[in-house]
Amino acid sequence: MGGGGWYYVPKVWTPAGGWWATPKNPNVNAAVAVLGIGVACFTLFTVSASKERRPIPPAWHIPSQRWCLHAKEDDPSLE
């Protein structure tokens, strides 16, 4: 009768730390990951807003016109 206590663990290396990984600073690692994702999203948002153009004025208001740099040039009804 076994009772447990021994698990079969294959000898596999993984970049995530292997089986039952316990990183040294999980909260710091999570904070760094969230910060990196936030910086990437902010950069993507800024570049997208600076390049957005509308050659044909939209029929109704589009929320991204609030932060678009060329919205007043592209849509005369906003002025």
Tab-separated table of N, CA and C in Angstrom:
chain	number	residue	atom	x	y	z
A	1	MET	N	0.854	-1.159	0.000
A	1	MET	CA	0.000	0.000	0.000
A	1	MET	C	0.902	1.224	0.000
A	2	GLY	N	0.714	2.071	-0.887
A	2	GLY	CA	1.645	3.173	-1.053
A	2	GLY	C	1.511	4.263	-0.020
A	3	GLY	N	0.441	4.980	-0.051
A	3	GLY	CA	0.283	6.093	0.851
A	3	GLY	C	0.809	7.396	0.277
A	4	GLY	N	1.332	7.381	-0.917
A	4	GLY	CA	1.849	8.598	-1.536
A	4	GLY	C	3.252	8.894	-1.052
A	5	GLY	N	3.723	10.047	-1.336
A	5	GLY	CA	5.055	10.427	-0.896
A	5	GLY	C	6.091	10.381	-1.995
A	6	TRP	N	5.803	9.723	-3.100
A	6	TRP	CA	6.752	9.709	-4.204
A	6	TRP	C	5.991	10.059	-5.464
A	7	TYR	N	6.470	11.071	-6.175
A	7	TYR	CA	5.840	11.491	-7.418
A	7	TYR	C	6.795	11.186	-8.556
A	8	TYR	N	6.242	10.770	-9.668
A	8	TYR	CA	7.066	10.573	-10.850
A	8	TYR	C	7.322	11.930	-11.473
A	9	VAL	N	8.570	12.308	-11.516
A	9	VAL	CA	8.957	13.584	-12.099
A	9	VAL	C	9.940	13.299	-13.216
A	10	PRO	N	9.551	13.552	-14.458
A	10	PRO	CA	10.487	13.304	-15.551
A	10	PRO	C	11.632	14.314	-15.508
A	11	LYS	N	12.771	13.919	-16.014
A	11	LYS	CA	13.948	14.791	-16.042
A	11	LYS	C	13.852	15.712	-17.253
A	12	VAL	N	13.055	16.756	-17.104
A	12	VAL	CA	12.824	17.694	-18.196
A	12	VAL	C	13.169	19.086	-17.707
A	13	TRP	N	13.968	19.814	-18.497
A	13	TRP	CA	14.268	21.203	-18.164
A	13	TRP	C	13.232	22.076	-18.841
A	14	THR	N	12.666	23.026	-18.107
A	14	THR	CA	11.723	23.969	-18.693
A	14	THR	C	12.146	25.386	-18.314
A	15	PRO	N	11.920	26.358	-19.205
A	15	PRO	CA	12.293	27.735	-18.886
A	15	PRO	C	11.473	28.315	-17.743
A	16	ALA	N	10.324	27.709	-17.421
A	16	ALA	CA	9.476	28.224	-16.346
A	16	ALA	C	9.960	27.778	-14.969
A	17	GLY	N	10.961	26.940	-14.895
A	17	GLY	CA	11.480	26.543	-13.598
A	17	GLY	C	11.288	25.081	-13.263
A	18	GLY	N	10.703	24.326	-14.165
A	18	GLY	CA	10.542	22.904	-13.914
A	18	GLY	C	9.255	22.590	-13.191
A	19	TRP	N	9.195	21.405	-12.623
A	19	TRP	CA	8.006	20.952	-11.929
A	19	TRP	C	7.973	21.553	-10.531
A	20	TRP	N	6.831	22.048	-10.123
A	20	TRP	CA	6.628	22.649	-8.806
A	20	TRP	C	7.649	23.757	-8.533
A	21	ALA	N	7.733	24.681	-9.454
A	21	ALA	CA	8.711	25.762	-9.326
A	21	ALA	C	8.292	26.736	-8.232
A	22	THR	N	9.260	27.185	-7.468
A	22	THR	CA	9.022	28.213	-6.457
A	22	THR	C	10.064	29.303	-6.643
A	23	PRO	N	9.718	30.365	-7.361
A	23	PRO	CA	10.677	31.438	-7.571
A	23	PRO	C	10.993	32.168	-6.264
A	24	LYS	N	12.135	32.846	-6.255
A	24	LYS	CA	12.576	33.521	-5.030
A	24	LYS	C	11.684	34.711	-4.675
A	25	ASN	N	11.325	35.509	-5.658
A	25	ASN	CA	10.518	36.711	-5.406
A	25	ASN	C	9.317	36.733	-6.342
A	26	PRO	N	8.289	35.965	-6.082
A	26	PRO	CA	7.176	35.925	-7.034
A	26	PRO	C	6.430	37.258	-7.148
A	27	ASN	N	6.323	38.010	-6.078
A	27	ASN	CA	5.621	39.292	-6.148
A	27	ASN	C	6.408	40.316	-6.954
A	28	VAL	N	7.713	40.321	-6.778
A	28	VAL	CA	8.554	41.242	-7.549
A	28	VAL	C	8.540	40.846	-9.018
A	29	ASN	N	8.609	39.544	-9.296
A	29	ASN	CA	8.569	39.083	-10.677
A	29	ASN	C	7.252	39.475	-11.342
A	30	ALA	N	6.153	39.335	-10.626
A	30	ALA	CA	4.854	39.713	-11.178
A	30	ALA	C	4.783	41.222	-11.405
A	31	ALA	N	5.324	42.008	-10.494
A	31	ALA	CA	5.308	43.461	-10.649
A	31	ALA	C	6.136	43.900	-11.850
A	32	VAL	N	7.282	43.274	-12.044
A	32	VAL	CA	8.125	43.602	-13.203
A	32	VAL	C	7.405	43.236	-14.495
A	33	ALA	N	6.725	42.090	-14.509
A	33	ALA	CA	5.990	41.674	-15.699
A	33	ALA	C	4.839	42.638	-15.995
A	34	VAL	N	4.097	43.038	-14.979
A	34	VAL	CA	2.981	43.967	-15.172
A	34	VAL	C	3.500	45.329	-15.631
A	35	LEU	N	4.595	45.780	-15.069
A	35	LEU	CA	5.186	47.048	-15.485
A	35	LEU	C	5.631	46.988	-16.949
A	36	GLY	N	6.259	45.898	-17.330
A	36	GLY	CA	6.692	45.741	-18.725
A	36	GLY	C	5.522	45.722	-19.691
A	37	ILE	N	4.455	45.019	-19.330
A	37	ILE	CA	3.271	44.981	-20.185
A	37	ILE	C	2.634	46.367	-20.258
A	38	GLY	N	2.605	47.093	-19.137
A	38	GLY	CA	2.046	48.449	-19.128
A	38	GLY	C	2.830	49.405	-20.017
A	39	VAL	N	4.152	49.320	-19.954
A	39	VAL	CA	4.988	50.182	-20.804
A	39	VAL	C	4.777	49.850	-22.274
A	40	ALA	N	4.695	48.566	-22.594
A	40	ALA	CA	4.466	48.158	-23.985
A	40	ALA	C	3.106	48.633	-24.485
A	41	CYS	N	2.073	48.518	-23.654
A	41	CYS	CA	0.732	48.976	-24.046
A	41	CYS	C	0.690	50.490	-24.225
A	42	PHE	N	1.337	51.222	-23.325
A	42	PHE	CA	1.367	52.680	-23.449
A	42	PHE	C	2.087	53.108	-24.720
A	43	THR	N	3.194	52.458	-25.027
A	43	THR	CA	3.941	52.784	-26.243
A	43	THR	C	3.102	52.490	-27.481
A	44	LEU	N	2.447	51.345	-27.498
A	44	LEU	CA	1.593	50.984	-28.626
A	44	LEU	C	0.436	51.971	-28.779
A	45	PHE	N	-0.169	52.374	-27.676
A	45	PHE	CA	-1.268	53.336	-27.708
A	45	PHE	C	-0.792	54.682	-28.256
A	46	THR	N	0.362	55.143	-27.804
A	46	THR	CA	0.882	56.437	-28.239
A	46	THR	C	1.199	56.440	-29.734
A	47	VAL	N	1.847	55.402	-30.208
A	47	VAL	CA	2.184	55.315	-31.629
A	47	VAL	C	0.920	55.216	-32.472
A	48	SER	N	-0.043	54.422	-32.023
A	48	SER	CA	-1.291	54.264	-32.760
A	48	SER	C	-2.063	55.587	-32.838
A	49	ALA	N	-2.123	56.311	-31.736
A	49	ALA	CA	-2.856	57.583	-31.727
A	49	ALA	C	-2.179	58.627	-32.605
A	50	SER	N	-0.847	58.581	-32.694
A	50	SER	CA	-0.154	59.575	-33.514
A	50	SER	C	-0.274	59.282	-35.009
A	51	LYS	N	-0.540	58.039	-35.384
A	51	LYS	CA	-0.617	57.673	-36.799
A	51	LYS	C	-2.046	57.538	-37.326
A	52	GLU	N	-3.035	57.667	-36.456
A	52	GLU	CA	-4.415	57.462	-36.882
A	52	GLU	C	-4.882	58.607	-37.764
A	53	ARG	N	-5.380	58.272	-38.953
A	53	ARG	CA	-5.931	59.253	-39.885
A	53	ARG	C	-7.240	58.724	-40.429
A	54	ARG	N	-8.164	59.614	-40.747
A	54	ARG	CA	-9.451	59.237	-41.339
A	54	ARG	C	-9.661	60.083	-42.594
A	55	PRO	N	-9.396	59.504	-43.767
A	55	PRO	CA	-9.562	60.287	-45.004
A	55	PRO	C	-11.024	60.649	-45.289
A	56	ILE	N	-11.963	59.824	-44.826
A	56	ILE	CA	-13.391	60.117	-44.979
A	56	ILE	C	-13.947	60.382	-43.582
A	57	PRO	N	-14.577	61.531	-43.360
A	57	PRO	CA	-15.120	61.808	-42.026
A	57	PRO	C	-16.157	60.750	-41.633
A	58	PRO	N	-16.127	60.288	-40.401
A	58	PRO	CA	-17.092	59.263	-39.981
A	58	PRO	C	-18.506	59.827	-39.866
A	59	ALA	N	-19.488	58.940	-39.984
A	59	ALA	CA	-20.890	59.350	-39.919
A	59	ALA	C	-21.298	59.685	-38.488
A	60	TRP	N	-20.658	59.120	-37.511
A	60	TRP	CA	-20.953	59.386	-36.107
A	60	TRP	C	-19.639	59.492	-35.336
A	61	HIS	N	-19.733	59.949	-34.109
A	61	HIS	CA	-18.535	60.153	-33.297
A	61	HIS	C	-17.890	58.812	-32.951
A	62	ILE	N	-16.588	58.752	-33.063
A	62	ILE	CA	-15.817	57.564	-32.719
A	62	ILE	C	-14.976	57.924	-31.496
A	63	PRO	N	-14.990	57.091	-30.435
A	63	PRO	CA	-14.292	57.440	-29.197
A	63	PRO	C	-12.802	57.738	-29.373
A	64	SER	N	-12.137	57.102	-30.318
A	64	SER	CA	-10.699	57.349	-30.475
A	64	SER	C	-10.401	58.732	-31.031
A	65	GLN	N	-11.422	59.464	-31.473
A	65	GLN	CA	-11.186	60.826	-31.945
A	65	GLN	C	-10.838	61.771	-30.803
A	66	ARG	N	-11.097	61.378	-29.574
A	66	ARG	CA	-10.766	62.237	-28.432
A	66	ARG	C	-9.265	62.396	-28.267
A	67	TRP	N	-8.507	61.343	-28.552
A	67	TRP	CA	-7.064	61.407	-28.334
A	67	TRP	C	-6.257	61.358	-29.629
A	68	CYS	N	-6.932	61.315	-30.770
A	68	CYS	CA	-6.231	61.302	-32.056
A	68	CYS	C	-5.665	62.696	-32.345
A	69	LEU	N	-4.435	62.754	-32.849
A	69	LEU	CA	-3.789	64.047	-33.112
A	69	LEU	C	-4.395	64.773	-34.304
A	70	HIS	N	-4.865	64.037	-35.305
A	70	HIS	CA	-5.348	64.652	-36.542
A	70	HIS	C	-6.864	64.653	-36.653
A	71	ALA	N	-7.576	64.499	-35.548
A	71	ALA	CA	-9.032	64.393	-35.612
A	71	ALA	C	-9.678	65.686	-36.114
A	72	LYS	N	-9.208	66.841	-35.662
A	72	LYS	CA	-9.819	68.095	-36.081
A	72	LYS	C	-9.530	68.394	-37.552
A	73	GLU	N	-8.412	67.917	-38.070
A	73	GLU	CA	-8.100	68.107	-39.492
A	73	GLU	C	-8.956	67.187	-40.358
A	74	ASP	N	-9.170	65.961	-39.890
A	74	ASP	CA	-9.852	64.964	-40.696
A	74	ASP	C	-11.373	65.080	-40.623
A	75	ASP	N	-11.919	65.589	-39.527
A	75	ASP	CA	-13.357	65.683	-39.362
A	75	ASP	C	-13.729	67.126	-39.035
A	76	PRO	N	-14.243	67.881	-40.007
A	76	PRO	CA	-14.558	69.296	-39.766
A	76	PRO	C	-15.667	69.508	-38.736
A	77	SER	N	-16.493	68.512	-38.451
A	77	SER	CA	-17.589	68.706	-37.497
A	77	SER	C	-17.098	68.774	-36.052
A	78	LEU	N	-15.859	68.455	-35.787
A	78	LEU	CA	-15.323	68.502	-34.425
A	78	LEU	C	-14.915	69.911	-33.996
A	79	GLU	N	-14.759	70.825	-34.922
A	79	GLU	CA	-14.301	72.167	-34.562
A	79	GLU	C	-15.392	73.046	-34.061
